[in-house]
CSV table of C-alpha atoms in Angstrom, one decimal:
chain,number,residue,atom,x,y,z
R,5,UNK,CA,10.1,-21.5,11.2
R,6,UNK,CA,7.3,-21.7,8.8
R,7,UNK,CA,8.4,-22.8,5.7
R,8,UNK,CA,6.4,-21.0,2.0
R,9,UNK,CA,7.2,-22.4,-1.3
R,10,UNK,CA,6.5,-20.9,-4.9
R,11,UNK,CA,6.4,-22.1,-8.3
R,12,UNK,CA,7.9,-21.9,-10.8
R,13,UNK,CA,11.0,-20.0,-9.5
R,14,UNK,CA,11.6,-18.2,-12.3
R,15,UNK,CA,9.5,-18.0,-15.6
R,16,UNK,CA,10.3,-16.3,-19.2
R,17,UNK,CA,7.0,-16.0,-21.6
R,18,UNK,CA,5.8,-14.4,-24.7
R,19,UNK,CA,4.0,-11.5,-24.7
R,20,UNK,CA,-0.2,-12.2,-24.5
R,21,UNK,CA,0.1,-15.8,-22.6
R,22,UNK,CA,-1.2,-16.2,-19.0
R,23,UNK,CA,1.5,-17.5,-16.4
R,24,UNK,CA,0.1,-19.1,-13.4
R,25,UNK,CA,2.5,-18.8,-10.1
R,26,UNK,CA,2.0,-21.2,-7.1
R,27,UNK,CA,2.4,-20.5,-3.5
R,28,UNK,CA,2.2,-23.1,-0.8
R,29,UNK,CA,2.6,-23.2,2.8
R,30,UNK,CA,4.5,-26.5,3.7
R,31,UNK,CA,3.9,-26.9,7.2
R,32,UNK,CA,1.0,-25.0,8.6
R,33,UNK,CA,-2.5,-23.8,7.5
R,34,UNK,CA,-2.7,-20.3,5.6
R,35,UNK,CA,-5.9,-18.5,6.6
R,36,UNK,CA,-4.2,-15.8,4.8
R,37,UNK,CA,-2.1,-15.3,2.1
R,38,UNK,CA,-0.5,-12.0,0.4
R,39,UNK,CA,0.9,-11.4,-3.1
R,40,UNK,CA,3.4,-8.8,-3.4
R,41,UNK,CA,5.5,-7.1,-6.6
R,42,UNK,CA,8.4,-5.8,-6.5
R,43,UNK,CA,10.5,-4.5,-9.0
R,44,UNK,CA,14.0,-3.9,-9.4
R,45,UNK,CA,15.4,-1.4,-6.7
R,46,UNK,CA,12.3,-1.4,-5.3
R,47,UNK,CA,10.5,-2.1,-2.4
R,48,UNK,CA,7.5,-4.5,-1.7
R,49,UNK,CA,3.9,-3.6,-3.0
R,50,UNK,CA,1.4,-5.6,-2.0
R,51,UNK,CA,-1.3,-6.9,-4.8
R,52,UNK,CA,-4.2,-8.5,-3.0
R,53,UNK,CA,-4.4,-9.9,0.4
R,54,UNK,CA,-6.7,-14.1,-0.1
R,55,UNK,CA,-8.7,-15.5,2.1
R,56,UNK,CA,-8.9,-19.3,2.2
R,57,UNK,CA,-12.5,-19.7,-0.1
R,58,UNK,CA,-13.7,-15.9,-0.6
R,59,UNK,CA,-13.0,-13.9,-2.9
R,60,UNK,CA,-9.0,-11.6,-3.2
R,61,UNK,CA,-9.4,-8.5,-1.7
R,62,UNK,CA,-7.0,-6.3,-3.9
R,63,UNK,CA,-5.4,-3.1,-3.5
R,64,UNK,CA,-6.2,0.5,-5.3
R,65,UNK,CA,-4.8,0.6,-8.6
R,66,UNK,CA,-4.2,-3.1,-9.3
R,67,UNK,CA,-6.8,-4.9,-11.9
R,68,UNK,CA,-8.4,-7.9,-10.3
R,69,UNK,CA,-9.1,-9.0,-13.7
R,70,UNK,CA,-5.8,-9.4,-14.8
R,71,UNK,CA,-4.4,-11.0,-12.0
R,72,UNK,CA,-6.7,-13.9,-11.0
R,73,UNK,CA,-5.9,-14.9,-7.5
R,74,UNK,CA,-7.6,-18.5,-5.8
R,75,UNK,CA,-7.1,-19.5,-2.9
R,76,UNK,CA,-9.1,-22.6,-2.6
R,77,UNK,CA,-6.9,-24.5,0.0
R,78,UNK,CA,-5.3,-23.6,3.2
R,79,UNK,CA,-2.0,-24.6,2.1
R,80,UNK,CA,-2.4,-23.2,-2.2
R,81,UNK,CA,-2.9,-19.9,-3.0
R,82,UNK,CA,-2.3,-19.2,-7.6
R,83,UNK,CA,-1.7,-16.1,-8.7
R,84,UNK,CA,-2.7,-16.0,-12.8
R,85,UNK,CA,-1.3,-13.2,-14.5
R,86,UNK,CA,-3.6,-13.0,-17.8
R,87,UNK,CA,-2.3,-11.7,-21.1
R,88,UNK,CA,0.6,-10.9,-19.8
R,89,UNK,CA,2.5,-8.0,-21.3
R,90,UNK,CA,6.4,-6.4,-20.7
R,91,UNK,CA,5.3,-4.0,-18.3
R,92,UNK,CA,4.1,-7.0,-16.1
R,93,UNK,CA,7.8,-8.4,-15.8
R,94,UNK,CA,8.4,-8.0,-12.4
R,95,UNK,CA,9.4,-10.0,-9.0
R,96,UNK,CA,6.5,-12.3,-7.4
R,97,UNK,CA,6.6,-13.0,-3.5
R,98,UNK,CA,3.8,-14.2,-1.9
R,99,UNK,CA,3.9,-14.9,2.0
R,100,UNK,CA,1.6,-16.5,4.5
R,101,UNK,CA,-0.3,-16.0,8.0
R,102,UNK,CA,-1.3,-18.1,10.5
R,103,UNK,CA,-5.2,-17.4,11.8
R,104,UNK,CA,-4.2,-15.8,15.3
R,105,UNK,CA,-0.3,-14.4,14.6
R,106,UNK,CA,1.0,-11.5,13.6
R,107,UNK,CA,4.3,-12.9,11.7
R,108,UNK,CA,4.3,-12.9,7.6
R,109,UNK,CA,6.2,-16.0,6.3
R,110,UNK,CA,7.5,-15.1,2.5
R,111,UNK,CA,7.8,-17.6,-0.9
R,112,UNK,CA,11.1,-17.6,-2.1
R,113,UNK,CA,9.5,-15.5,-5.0
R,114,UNK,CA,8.8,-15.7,-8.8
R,115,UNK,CA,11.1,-13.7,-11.5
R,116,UNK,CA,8.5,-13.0,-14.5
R,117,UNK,CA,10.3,-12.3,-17.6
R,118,UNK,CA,7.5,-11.0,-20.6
R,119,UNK,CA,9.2,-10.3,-23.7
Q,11,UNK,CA,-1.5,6.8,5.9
Q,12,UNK,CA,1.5,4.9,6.9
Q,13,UNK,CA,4.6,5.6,5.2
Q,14,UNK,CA,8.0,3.9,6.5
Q,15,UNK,CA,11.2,5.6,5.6
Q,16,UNK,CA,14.7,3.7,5.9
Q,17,UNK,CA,17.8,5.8,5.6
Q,18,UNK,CA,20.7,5.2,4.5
Q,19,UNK,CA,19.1,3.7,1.0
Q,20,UNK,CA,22.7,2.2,0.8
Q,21,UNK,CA,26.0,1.5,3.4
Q,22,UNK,CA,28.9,0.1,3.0
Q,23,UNK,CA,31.4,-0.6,5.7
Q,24,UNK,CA,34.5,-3.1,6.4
Q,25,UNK,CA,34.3,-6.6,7.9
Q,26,UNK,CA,34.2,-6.6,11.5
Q,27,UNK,CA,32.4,-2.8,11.6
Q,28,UNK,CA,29.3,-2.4,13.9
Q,29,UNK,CA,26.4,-0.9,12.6
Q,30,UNK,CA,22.8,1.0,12.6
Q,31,UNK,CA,20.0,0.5,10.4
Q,32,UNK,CA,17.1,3.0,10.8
Q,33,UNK,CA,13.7,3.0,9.6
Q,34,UNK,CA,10.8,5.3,10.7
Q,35,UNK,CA,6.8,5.1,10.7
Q,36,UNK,CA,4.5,7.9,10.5
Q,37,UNK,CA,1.5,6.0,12.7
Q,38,UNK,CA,2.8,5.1,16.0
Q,39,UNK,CA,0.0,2.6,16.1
Q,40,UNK,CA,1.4,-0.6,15.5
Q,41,UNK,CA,0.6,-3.9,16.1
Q,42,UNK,CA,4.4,-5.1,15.7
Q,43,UNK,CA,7.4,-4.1,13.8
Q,44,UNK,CA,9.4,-6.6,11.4
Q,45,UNK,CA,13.0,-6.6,10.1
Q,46,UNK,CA,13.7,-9.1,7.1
Q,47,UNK,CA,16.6,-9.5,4.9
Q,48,UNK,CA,16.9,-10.3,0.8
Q,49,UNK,CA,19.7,-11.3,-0.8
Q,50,UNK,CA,19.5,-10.2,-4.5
Q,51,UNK,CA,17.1,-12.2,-6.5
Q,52,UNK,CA,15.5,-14.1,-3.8
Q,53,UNK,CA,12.5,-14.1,-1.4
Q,54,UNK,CA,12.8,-12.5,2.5
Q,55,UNK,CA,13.9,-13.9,5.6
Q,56,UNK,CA,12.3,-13.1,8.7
Q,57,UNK,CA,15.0,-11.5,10.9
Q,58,UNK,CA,13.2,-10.3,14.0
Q,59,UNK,CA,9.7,-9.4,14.9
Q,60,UNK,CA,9.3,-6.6,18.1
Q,61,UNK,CA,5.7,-6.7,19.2
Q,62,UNK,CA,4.3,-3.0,19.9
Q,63,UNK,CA,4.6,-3.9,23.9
Q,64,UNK,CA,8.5,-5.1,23.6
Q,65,UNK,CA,11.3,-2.4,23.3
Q,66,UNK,CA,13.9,-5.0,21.6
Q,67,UNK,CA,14.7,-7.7,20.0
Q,68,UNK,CA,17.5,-9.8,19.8
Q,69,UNK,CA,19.3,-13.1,17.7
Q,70,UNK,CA,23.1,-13.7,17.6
Q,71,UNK,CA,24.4,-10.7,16.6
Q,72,UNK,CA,21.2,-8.7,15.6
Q,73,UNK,CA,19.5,-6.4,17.9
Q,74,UNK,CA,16.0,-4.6,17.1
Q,75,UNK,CA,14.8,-2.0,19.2
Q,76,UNK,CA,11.4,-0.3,18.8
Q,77,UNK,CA,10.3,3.3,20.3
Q,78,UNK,CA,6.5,3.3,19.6
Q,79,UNK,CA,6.7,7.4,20.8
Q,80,UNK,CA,9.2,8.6,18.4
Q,81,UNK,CA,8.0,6.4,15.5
Q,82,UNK,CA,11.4,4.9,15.1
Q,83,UNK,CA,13.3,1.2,15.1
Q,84,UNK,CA,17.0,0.5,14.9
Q,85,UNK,CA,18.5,-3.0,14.0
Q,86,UNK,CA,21.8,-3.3,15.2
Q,87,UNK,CA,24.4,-5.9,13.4
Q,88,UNK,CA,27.9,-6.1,15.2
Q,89,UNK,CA,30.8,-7.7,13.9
Q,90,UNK,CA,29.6,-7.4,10.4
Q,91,UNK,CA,30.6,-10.2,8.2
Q,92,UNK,CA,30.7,-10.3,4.3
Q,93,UNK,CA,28.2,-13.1,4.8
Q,94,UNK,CA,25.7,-10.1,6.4
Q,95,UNK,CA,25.9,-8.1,2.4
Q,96,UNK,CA,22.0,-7.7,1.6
Q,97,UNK,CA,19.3,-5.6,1.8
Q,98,UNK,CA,17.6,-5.0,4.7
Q,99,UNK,CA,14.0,-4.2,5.5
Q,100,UNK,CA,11.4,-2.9,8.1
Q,101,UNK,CA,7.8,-3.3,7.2
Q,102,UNK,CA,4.7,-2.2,10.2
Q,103,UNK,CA,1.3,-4.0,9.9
Q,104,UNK,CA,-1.4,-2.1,8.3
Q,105,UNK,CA,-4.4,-0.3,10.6
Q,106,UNK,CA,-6.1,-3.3,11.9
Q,107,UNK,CA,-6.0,-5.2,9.1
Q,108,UNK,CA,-4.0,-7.9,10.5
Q,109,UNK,CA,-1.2,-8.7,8.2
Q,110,UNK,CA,-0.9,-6.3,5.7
Q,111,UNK,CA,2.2,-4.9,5.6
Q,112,UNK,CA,3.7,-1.8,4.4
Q,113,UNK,CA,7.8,-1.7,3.6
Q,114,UNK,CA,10.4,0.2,3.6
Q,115,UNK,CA,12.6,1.2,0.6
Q,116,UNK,CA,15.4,-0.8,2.2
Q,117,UNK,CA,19.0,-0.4,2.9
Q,118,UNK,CA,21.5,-2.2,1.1
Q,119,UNK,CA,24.0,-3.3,2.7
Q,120,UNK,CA,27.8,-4.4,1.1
Q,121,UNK,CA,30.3,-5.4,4.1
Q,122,UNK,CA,33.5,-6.1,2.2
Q,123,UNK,CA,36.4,-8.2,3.4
């Protein structure tokens, strides 16, 4: 199967910084790409759904300004979470779609840690 | 809106054990229906995928089944194995959106030895 990647795999920062995550698809082309949250014991919520070159589309409730999403390749979509603050410690997965098919193929995810 | 619901949140049963895994939409109209696992700490794995036209699905010892009517989709495991000990969920496209996809809570799911 399709193969996603992330980076870093796990990342522990200070409170205020900005932590950019990677997510690339290895061996196919990403028209889309999703970034989900989830935190512990939870489920999956997705963030924003990106586009290869427009603009994140992002869903109620989750500030576009505070999480910076680019998507400027068909195989890199970054997810920049700015100023980032306790509350924002949480499990990154992004996955990816194929232009044409319905299946989701997921990162390995990103454990934030903000202190 | 679509909500999924899987019950039981939690199941534990001895090695070897068959089981059920249940998980319910309130929109019949899907595009597909897709079981992944988790294993703590880590990212999903695609288990099966039942289009809206297909009743079931099946690899190794998983089966899937989908009934579109009754808003509902089992995944069978048999012989459970230790190995099988994660959390398992079911998550339905979004409208038409093509892609988005809404979750379950998941079950988790302990086979012990």
């Amino acid at each position: 199967g399709a193969v996603v990647s992330q980076h870093p795999s796990r990342v522990i920062c200070k409170s205020g910084t900005s932590v950019k995550i990677e997510c690339r698809s290895l061996d196919f082309q990403a028209t889309t790409m999703f970034w989900y949250r989830q935190f512990p014991k939870q489920s999956l919520m997705l963030m924003a759904t990106s586009n290869e070159g427009s603009k994140a589309t992002y869903e109620q409730g989750v500030e576009k300004d505070k999480f910076l999403i680019n998507h400027a390749s068909l195989t890199l979509s970054t997810l920049t979470v700015t100023s980032a603050h306790p509350e924002d410690s949480s499990f990154y997965i992004c996955s990816s779609r194929i232009r044409g098919y319905n299946e989701q193929f997921f990162g390995p995810g990103t454990r934030l840690t903000v202190l | 809106k679509q909500e999924v619901t899987q019950i039981p949140a939690a199941l534990s049963v001895p090695e070897g054990e068959n089981l059920v895994l249940n998980c319910s939409f309130t929109d019949s109209a899907i595009y597909n229906l897709q079981w992944f696992r988790q294993d703590p700490g880590k990212g999903l794995t695609s288990l099966l995928l039942i289009q809206s036209s297909q009743r079931e699905q099946t690899s190794g010892r998983l089966n899937a089944s989908l009934d579109k009517s009754s808003g509902r989709s089992t995944l069978y495991i048999a012989a459970s194995q230790p190995g099988d000990s994660a959390t398992y969920l079911c998550a339905v496209p979004f409208g038409n959106q093509g892609g988005k996809l809404i979750f379950g809570q998941g079950t988790e799911l302990s086979v012990k030895p």
